[in-house]
mmCIF file of C-alpha atoms and ligand atoms in Angstrom:
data_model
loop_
_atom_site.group_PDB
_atom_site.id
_atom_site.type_symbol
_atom_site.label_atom_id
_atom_site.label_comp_id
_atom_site.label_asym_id
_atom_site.label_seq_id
_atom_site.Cartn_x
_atom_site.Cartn_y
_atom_site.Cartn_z
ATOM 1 C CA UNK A 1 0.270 18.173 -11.149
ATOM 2 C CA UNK A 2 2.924 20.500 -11.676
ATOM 3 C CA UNK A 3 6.214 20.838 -10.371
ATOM 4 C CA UNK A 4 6.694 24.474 -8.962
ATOM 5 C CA UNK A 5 10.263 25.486 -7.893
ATOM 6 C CA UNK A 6 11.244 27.360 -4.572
ATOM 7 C CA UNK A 7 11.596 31.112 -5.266
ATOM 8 C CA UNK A 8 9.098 31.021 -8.332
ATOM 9 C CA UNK A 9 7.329 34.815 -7.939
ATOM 10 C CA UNK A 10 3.548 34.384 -6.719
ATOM 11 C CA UNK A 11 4.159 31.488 -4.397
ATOM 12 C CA UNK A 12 4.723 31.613 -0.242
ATOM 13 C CA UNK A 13 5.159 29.168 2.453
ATOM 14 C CA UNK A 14 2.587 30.548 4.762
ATOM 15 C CA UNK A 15 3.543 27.986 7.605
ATOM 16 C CA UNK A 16 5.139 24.626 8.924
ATOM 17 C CA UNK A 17 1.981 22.874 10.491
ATOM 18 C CA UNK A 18 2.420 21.361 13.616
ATOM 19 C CA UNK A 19 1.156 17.849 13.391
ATOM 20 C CA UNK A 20 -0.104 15.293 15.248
ATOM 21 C CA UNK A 21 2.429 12.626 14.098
ATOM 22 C CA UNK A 22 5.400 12.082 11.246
ATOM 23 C CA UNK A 23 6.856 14.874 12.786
ATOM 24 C CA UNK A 24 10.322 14.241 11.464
ATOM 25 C CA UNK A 25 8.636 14.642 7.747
ATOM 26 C CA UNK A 26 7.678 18.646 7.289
ATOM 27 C CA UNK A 27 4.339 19.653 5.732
ATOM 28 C CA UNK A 28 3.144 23.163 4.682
ATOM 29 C CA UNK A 29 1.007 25.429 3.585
ATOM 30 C CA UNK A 30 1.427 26.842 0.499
ATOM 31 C CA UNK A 31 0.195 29.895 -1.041
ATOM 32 C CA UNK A 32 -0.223 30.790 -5.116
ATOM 33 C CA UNK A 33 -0.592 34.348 -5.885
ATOM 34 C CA UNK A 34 -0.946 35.218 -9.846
ATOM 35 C CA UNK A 35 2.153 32.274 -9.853
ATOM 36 C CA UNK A 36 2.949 31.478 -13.490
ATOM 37 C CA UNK A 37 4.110 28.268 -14.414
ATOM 38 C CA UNK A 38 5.293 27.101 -17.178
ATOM 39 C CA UNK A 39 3.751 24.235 -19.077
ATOM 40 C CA UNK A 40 6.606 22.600 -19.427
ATOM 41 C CA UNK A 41 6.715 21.658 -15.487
ATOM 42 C CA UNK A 42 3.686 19.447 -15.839
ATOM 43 C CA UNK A 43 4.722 16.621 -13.838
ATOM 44 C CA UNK A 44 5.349 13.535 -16.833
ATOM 45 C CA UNK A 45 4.627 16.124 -19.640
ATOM 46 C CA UNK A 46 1.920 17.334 -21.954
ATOM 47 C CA UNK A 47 2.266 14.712 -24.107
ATOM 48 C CA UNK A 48 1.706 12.125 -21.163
ATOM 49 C CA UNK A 49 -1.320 14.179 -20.262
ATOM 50 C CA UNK A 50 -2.859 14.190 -23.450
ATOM 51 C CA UNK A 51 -2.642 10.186 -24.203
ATOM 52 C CA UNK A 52 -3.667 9.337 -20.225
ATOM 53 C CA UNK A 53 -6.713 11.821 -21.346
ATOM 54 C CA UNK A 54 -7.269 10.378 -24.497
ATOM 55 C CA UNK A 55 -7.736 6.903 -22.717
ATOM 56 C CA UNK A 56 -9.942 8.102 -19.787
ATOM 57 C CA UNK A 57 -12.271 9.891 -22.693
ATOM 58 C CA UNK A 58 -12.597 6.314 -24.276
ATOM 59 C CA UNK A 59 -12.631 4.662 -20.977
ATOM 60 C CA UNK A 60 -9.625 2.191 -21.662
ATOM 61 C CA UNK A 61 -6.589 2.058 -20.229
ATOM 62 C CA UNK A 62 -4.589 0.281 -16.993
ATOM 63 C CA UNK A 63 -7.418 0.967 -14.166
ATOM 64 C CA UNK A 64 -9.451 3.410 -16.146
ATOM 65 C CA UNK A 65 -12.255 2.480 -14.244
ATOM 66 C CA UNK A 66 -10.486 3.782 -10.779
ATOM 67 C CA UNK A 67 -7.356 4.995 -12.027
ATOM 68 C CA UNK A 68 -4.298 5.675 -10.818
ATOM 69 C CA UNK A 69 -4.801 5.730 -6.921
ATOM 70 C CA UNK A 70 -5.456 1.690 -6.890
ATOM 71 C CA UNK A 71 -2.069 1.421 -7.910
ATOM 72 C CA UNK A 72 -0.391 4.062 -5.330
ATOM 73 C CA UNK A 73 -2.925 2.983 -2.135
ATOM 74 C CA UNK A 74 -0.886 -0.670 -2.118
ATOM 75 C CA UNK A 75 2.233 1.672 -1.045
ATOM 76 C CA UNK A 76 0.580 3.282 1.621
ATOM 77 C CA UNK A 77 -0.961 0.179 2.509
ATOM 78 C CA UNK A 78 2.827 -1.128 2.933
ATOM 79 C CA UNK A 79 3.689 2.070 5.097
ATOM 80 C CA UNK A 80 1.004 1.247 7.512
ATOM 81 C CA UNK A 81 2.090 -2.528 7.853
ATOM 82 C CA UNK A 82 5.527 -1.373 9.308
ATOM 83 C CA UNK A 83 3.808 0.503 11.541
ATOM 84 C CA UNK A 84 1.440 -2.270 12.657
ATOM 85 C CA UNK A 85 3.865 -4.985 12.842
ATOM 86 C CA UNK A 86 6.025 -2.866 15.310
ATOM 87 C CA UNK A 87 3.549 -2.379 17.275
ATOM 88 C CA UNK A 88 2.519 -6.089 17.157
ATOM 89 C CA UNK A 89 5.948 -7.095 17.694
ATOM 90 C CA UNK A 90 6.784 -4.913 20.476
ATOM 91 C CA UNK A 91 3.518 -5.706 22.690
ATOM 92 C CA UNK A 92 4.231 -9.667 21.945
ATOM 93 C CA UNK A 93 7.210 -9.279 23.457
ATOM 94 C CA UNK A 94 6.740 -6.641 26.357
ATOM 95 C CA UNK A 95 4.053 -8.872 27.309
ATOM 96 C CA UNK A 96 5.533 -12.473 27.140
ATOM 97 C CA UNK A 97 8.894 -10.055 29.552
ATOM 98 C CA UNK A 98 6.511 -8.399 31.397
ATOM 99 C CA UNK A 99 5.140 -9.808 34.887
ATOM 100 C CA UNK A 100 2.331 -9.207 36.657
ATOM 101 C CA UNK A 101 0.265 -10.871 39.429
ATOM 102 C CA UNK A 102 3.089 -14.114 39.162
ATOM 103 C CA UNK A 103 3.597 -14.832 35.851
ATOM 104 C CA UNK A 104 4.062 -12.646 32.370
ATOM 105 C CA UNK A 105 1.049 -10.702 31.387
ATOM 106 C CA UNK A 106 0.483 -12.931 27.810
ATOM 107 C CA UNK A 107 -0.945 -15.517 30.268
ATOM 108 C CA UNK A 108 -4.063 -13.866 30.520
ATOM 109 C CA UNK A 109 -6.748 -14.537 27.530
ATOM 110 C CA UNK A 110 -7.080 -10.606 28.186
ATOM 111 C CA UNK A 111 -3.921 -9.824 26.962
ATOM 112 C CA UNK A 112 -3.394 -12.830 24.863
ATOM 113 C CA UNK A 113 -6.494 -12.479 22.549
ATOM 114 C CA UNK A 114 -6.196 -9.116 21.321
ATOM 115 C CA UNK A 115 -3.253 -9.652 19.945
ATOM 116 C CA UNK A 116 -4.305 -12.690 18.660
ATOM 117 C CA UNK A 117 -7.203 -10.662 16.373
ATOM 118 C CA UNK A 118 -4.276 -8.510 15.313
ATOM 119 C CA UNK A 119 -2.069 -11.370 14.415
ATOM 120 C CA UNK A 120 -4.620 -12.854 11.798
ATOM 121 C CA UNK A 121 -5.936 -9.170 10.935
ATOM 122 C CA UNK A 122 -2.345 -7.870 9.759
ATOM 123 C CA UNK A 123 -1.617 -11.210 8.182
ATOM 124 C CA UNK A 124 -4.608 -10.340 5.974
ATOM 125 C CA UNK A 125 -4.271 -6.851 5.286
ATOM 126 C CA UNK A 126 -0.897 -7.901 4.399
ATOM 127 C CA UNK A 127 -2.170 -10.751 1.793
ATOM 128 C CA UNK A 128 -4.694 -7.984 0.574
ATOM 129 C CA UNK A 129 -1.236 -5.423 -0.173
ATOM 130 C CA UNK A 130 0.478 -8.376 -1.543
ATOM 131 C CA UNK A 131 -2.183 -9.146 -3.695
ATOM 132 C CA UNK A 132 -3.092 -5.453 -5.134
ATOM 133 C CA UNK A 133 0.388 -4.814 -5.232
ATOM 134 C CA UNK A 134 1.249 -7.758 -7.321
ATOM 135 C CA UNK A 135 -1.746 -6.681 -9.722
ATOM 136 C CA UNK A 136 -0.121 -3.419 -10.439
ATOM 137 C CA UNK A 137 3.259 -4.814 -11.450
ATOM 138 C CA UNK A 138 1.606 -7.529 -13.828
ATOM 139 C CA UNK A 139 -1.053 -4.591 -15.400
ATOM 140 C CA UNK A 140 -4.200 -6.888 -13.549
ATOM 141 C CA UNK A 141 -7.188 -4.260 -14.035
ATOM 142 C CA UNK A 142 -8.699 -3.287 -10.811
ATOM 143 C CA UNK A 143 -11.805 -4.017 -11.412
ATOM 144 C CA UNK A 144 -12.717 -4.479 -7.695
ATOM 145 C CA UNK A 145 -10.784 -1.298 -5.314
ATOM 146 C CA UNK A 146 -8.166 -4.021 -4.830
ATOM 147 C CA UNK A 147 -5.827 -1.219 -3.858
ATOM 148 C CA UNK A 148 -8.155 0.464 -2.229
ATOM 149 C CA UNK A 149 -8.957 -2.516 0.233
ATOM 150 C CA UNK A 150 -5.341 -2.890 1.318
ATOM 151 C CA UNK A 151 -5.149 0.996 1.992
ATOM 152 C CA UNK A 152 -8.139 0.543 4.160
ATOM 153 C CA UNK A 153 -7.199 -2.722 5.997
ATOM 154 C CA UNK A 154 -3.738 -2.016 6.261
ATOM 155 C CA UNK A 155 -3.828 1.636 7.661
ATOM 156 C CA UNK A 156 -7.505 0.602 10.011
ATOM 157 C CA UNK A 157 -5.460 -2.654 11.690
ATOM 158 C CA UNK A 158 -2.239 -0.317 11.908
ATOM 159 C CA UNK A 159 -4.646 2.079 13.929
ATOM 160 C CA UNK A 160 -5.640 -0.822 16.161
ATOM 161 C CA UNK A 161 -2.506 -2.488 16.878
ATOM 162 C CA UNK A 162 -0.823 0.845 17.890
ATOM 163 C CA UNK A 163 -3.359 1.615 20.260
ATOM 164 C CA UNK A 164 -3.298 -2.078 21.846
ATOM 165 C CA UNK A 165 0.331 -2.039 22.396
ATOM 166 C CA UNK A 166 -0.256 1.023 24.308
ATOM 167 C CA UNK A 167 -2.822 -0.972 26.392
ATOM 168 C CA UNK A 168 -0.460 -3.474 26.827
ATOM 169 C CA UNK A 169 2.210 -1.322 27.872
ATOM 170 C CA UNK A 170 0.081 -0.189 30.697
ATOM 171 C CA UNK A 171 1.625 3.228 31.996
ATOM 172 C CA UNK A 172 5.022 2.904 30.353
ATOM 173 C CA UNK A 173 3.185 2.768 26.991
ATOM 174 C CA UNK A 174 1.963 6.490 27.378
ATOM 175 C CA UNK A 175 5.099 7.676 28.249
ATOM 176 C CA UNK A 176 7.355 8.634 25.325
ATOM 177 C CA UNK A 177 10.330 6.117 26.601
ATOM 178 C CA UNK A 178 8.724 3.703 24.950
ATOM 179 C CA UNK A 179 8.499 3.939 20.916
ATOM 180 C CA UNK A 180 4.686 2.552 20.957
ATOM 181 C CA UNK A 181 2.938 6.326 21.483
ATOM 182 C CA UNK A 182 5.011 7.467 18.801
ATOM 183 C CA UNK A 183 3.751 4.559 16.659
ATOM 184 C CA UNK A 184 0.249 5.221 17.526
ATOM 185 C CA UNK A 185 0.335 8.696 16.437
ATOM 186 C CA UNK A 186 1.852 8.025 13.419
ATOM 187 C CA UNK A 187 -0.719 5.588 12.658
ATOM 188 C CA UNK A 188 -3.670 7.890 12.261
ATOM 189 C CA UNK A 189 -2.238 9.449 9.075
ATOM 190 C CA UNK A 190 -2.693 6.324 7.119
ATOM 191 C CA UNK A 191 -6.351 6.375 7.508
ATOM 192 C CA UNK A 192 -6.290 9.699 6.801
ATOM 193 C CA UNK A 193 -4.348 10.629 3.794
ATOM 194 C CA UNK A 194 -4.172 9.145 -0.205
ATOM 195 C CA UNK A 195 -8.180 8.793 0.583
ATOM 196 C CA UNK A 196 -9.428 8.684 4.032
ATOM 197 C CA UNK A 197 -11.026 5.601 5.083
ATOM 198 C CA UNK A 198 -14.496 6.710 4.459
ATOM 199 C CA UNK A 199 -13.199 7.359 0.866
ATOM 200 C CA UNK A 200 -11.925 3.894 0.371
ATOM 201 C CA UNK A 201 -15.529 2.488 1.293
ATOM 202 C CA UNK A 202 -17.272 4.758 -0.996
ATOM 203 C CA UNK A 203 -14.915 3.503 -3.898
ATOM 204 C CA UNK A 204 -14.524 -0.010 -2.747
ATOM 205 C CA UNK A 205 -18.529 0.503 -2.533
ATOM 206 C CA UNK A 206 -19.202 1.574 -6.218
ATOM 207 C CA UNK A 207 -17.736 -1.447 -7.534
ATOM 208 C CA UNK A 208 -20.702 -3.443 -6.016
ATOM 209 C CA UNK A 209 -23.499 -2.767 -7.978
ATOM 210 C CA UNK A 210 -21.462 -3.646 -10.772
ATOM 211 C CA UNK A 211 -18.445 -5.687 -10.850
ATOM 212 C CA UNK A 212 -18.690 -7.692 -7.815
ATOM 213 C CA UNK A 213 -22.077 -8.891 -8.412
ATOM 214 C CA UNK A 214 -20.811 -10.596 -11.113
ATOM 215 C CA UNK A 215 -19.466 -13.479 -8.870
ATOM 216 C CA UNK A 216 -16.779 -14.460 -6.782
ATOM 217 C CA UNK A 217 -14.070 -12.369 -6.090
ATOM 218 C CA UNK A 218 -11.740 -14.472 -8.204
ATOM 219 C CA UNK A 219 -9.558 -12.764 -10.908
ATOM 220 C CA UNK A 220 -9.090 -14.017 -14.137
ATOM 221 C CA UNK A 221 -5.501 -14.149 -14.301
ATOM 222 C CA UNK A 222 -3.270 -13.924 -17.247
ATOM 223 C CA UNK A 223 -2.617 -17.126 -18.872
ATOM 224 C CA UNK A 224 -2.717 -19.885 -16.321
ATOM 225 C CA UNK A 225 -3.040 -18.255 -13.110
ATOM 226 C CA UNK A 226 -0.484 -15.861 -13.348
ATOM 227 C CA UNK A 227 3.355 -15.341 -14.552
ATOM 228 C CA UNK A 228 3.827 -19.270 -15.567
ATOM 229 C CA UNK A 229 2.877 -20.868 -18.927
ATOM 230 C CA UNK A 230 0.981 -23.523 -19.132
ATOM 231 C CA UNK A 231 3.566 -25.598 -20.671
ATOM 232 C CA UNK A 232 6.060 -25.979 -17.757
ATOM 233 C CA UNK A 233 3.333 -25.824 -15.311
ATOM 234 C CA UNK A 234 3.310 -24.498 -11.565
ATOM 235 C CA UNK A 235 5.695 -26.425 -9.095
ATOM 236 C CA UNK A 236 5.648 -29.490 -12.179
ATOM 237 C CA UNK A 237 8.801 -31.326 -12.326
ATOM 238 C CA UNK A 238 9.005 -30.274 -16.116
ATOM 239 C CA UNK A 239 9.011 -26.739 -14.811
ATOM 240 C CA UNK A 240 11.967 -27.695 -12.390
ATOM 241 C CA UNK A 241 14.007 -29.641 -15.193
ATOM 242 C CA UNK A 242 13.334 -26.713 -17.658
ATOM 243 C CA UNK A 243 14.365 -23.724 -15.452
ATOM 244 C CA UNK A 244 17.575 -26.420 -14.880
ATOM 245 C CA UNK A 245 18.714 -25.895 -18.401
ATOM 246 C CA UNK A 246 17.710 -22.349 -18.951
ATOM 247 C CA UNK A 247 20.125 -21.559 -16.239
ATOM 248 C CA UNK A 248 22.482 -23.681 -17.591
ATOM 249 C CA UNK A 249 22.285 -22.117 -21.472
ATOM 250 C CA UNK A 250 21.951 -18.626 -19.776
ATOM 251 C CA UNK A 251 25.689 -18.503 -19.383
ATOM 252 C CA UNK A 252 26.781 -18.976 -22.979
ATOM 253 C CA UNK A 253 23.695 -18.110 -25.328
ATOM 254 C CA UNK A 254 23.029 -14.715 -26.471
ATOM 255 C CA UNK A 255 20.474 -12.480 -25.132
ATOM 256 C CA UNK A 256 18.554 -13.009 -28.232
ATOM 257 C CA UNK A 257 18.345 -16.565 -27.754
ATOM 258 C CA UNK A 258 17.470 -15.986 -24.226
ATOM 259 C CA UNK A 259 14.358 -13.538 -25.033
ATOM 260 C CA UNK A 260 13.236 -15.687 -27.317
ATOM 261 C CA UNK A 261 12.999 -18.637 -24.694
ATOM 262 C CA UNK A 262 11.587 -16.480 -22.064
ATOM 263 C CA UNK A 263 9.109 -15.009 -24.551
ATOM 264 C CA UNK A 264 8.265 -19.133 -25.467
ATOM 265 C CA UNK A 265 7.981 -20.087 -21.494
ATOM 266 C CA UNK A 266 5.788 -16.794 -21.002
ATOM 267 C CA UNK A 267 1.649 -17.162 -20.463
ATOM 268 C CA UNK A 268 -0.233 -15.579 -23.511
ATOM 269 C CA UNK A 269 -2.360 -12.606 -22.068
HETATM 270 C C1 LIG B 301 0.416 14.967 6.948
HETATM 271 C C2 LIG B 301 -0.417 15.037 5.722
HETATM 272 C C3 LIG B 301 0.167 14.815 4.496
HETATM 273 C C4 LIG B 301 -0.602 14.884 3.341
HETATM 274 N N1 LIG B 301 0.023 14.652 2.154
HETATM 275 C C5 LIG B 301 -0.676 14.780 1.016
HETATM 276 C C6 LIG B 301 -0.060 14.591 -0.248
HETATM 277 O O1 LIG B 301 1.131 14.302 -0.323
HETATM 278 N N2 LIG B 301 -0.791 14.751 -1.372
HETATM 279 C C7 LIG B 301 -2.111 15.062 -1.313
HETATM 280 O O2 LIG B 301 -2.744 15.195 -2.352
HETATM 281 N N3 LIG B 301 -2.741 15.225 -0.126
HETATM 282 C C8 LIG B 301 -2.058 15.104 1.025
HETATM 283 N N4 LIG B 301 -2.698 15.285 2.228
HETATM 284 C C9 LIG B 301 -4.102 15.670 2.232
HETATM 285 C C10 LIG B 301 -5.015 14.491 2.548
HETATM 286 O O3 LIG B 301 -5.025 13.599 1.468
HETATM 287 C C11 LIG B 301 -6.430 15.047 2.848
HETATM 288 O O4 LIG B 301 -6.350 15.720 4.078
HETATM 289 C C12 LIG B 301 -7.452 13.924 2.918
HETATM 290 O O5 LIG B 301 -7.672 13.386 1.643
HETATM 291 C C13 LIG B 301 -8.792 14.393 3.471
HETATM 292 O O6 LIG B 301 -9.244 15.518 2.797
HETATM 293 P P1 LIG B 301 -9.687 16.794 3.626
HETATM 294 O O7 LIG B 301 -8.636 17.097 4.633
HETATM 295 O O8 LIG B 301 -10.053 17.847 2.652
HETATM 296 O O9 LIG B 301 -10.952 16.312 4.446
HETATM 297 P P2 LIG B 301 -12.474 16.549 4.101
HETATM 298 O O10 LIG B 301 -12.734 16.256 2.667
HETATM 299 O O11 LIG B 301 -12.875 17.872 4.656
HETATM 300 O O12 LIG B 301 -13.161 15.405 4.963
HETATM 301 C C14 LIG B 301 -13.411 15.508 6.355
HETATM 302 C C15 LIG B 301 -14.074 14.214 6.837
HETATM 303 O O13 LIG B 301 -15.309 14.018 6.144
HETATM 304 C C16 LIG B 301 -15.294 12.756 5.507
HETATM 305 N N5 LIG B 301 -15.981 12.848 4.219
HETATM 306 C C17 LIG B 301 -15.818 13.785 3.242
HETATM 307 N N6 LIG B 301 -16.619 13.528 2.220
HETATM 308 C C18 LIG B 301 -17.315 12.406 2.534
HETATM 309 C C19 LIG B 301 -18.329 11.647 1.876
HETATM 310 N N7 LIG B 301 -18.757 11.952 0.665
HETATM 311 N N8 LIG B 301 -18.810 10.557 2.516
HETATM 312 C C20 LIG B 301 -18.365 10.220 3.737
HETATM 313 N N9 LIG B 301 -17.419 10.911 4.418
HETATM 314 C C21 LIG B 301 -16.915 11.976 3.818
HETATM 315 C C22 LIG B 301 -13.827 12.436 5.295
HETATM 316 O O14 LIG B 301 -13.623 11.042 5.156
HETATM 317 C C23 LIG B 301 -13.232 12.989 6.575
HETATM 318 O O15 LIG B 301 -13.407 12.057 7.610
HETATM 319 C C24 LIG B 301 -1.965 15.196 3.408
HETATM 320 C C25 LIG B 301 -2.568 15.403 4.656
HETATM 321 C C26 LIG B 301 -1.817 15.316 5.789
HETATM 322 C C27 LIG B 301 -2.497 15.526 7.125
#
């Protein structure tokens, strides 16, 4: 990817496309005509290039296997949570205000168990962004489209909640008073762009044949399950007495000292 400044000879904005949603974010099209760039604007360098290349050519590397999108999908995944917990939020509580027929609207198993689905279907597509998300800060392999599962989940219940807080709504939820129409066309990006959903099934969908017919989709964390050694133990009370002192010496001991104890209480990978 390279970085190509405004005025560089060769290159045009053609036009501002008029979009469905995100309108307050401006996409174009571009043009390149016989535009010269200079190597030097490769986005992260040559040298970067050449060692990520180096890797993918001996198949090693963080994610080699899917590369880099499993790590960026978790974001979008993120993105599209906002957007479905408005939504959620706002039709929980237009419909416990809102009365119909002598009492508010949540009454009705109608009203009440959609939302319902969405509550337990966000909570997981958030658990699923949590989880891929936490992967790529620790350098977990993603052996299994982790990041591309929360992309999918996240952005597909984001989709649905949008469009049942509209339903909810009734009338005022199609007028643009109300935030929810907005929300729902917003929403439809997310399943659209860093992959579209159909993409994230054919990737999540290669890894089957091979990696998660191995077993269980349970990862074999670093260490002992995760960020915590083995010596002080998860939630122990040794754990609890250690991190105690290590606050404690933290104020006076050098930072030397200090990496060496964290490097001590740290899992082996
Ligand atoms: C507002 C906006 C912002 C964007 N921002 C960026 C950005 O910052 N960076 C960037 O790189 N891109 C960006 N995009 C582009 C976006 O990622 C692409 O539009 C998207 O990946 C789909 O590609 P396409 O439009 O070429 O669709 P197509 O490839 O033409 O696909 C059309 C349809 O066919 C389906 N399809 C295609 N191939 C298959 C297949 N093999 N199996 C099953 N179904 C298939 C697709 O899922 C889709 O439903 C942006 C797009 C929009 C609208």
């Amino acid at each position: 990817m390279f970085v190509v400044p405004k005025g560089t000879p060769g290159m045009e904005q053609v036009r501002r496309l008029d979009k469905l949603g995100h309108r307050a974010s401006h996409t174009a099209e571009l043009s390149f005509t016989d535009c010269r760039i200079p190597g030097d604007h490769l986005l992260g360098g040559t040298d970067k290039l050449e060692r990520r290349l180096e890797r993918a050519r001996r198949g090693e590397g963080r994610s080699a296997a899917l590369g880099t999108f499993e790590q960026t999908r978790p974001m979008v995944a993120a993105m599209a949570l906002g957007v479905a917990r408005a939504s959620f939020e706002y039709a929980c509580d237009y419909a416990s205000r809102r009365e119909a027929f002598g009492g508010p609207i949540i009454e009705n198993q109608g009203v009440a168990f959609p939302l319902a689905d969405l509550a337990a279907d966000i909570d997981a597509a958030r658990l699923l962004c949590w989880r891929a998300s936490w992967m790529a800060a620790n350098g977990v392999p993603f052996h299994l489209a982790e990041g591309s599962m929360s992309k999918l989940k996240a952005s597909e219940v984001a989709v649905r909640a949008a469009e049942q807080a509209i339903q909810v709504c009734g009338g005022w939820g199609y007028v643009s008073d109300l935030p929810v129409e907005k929300w729902y066309r917003d929403a439809k990006l997310y399943t659209i762009f860093e992959g579209t959903s159909e993409i994230q099934r054919m990737v999540i969908g290669r890894t089957l044949a091979t990696e998660a017919a191995k077993g269980p989709q349970h990862h074999q964390l670093p260490g002992d399950h995760g960020g915590l050694s083995r010596r002080f133990g998860h939630g122990s009370l040794a754990r609890a007495r250690a991190g105690e002192v290590f606050m404690k010496l933290a104020k006076h001991a050098p930072q030397s000292v200090l990496e060496l104890g964290g490097r001590l209480a740290s899992p082996g990978r």
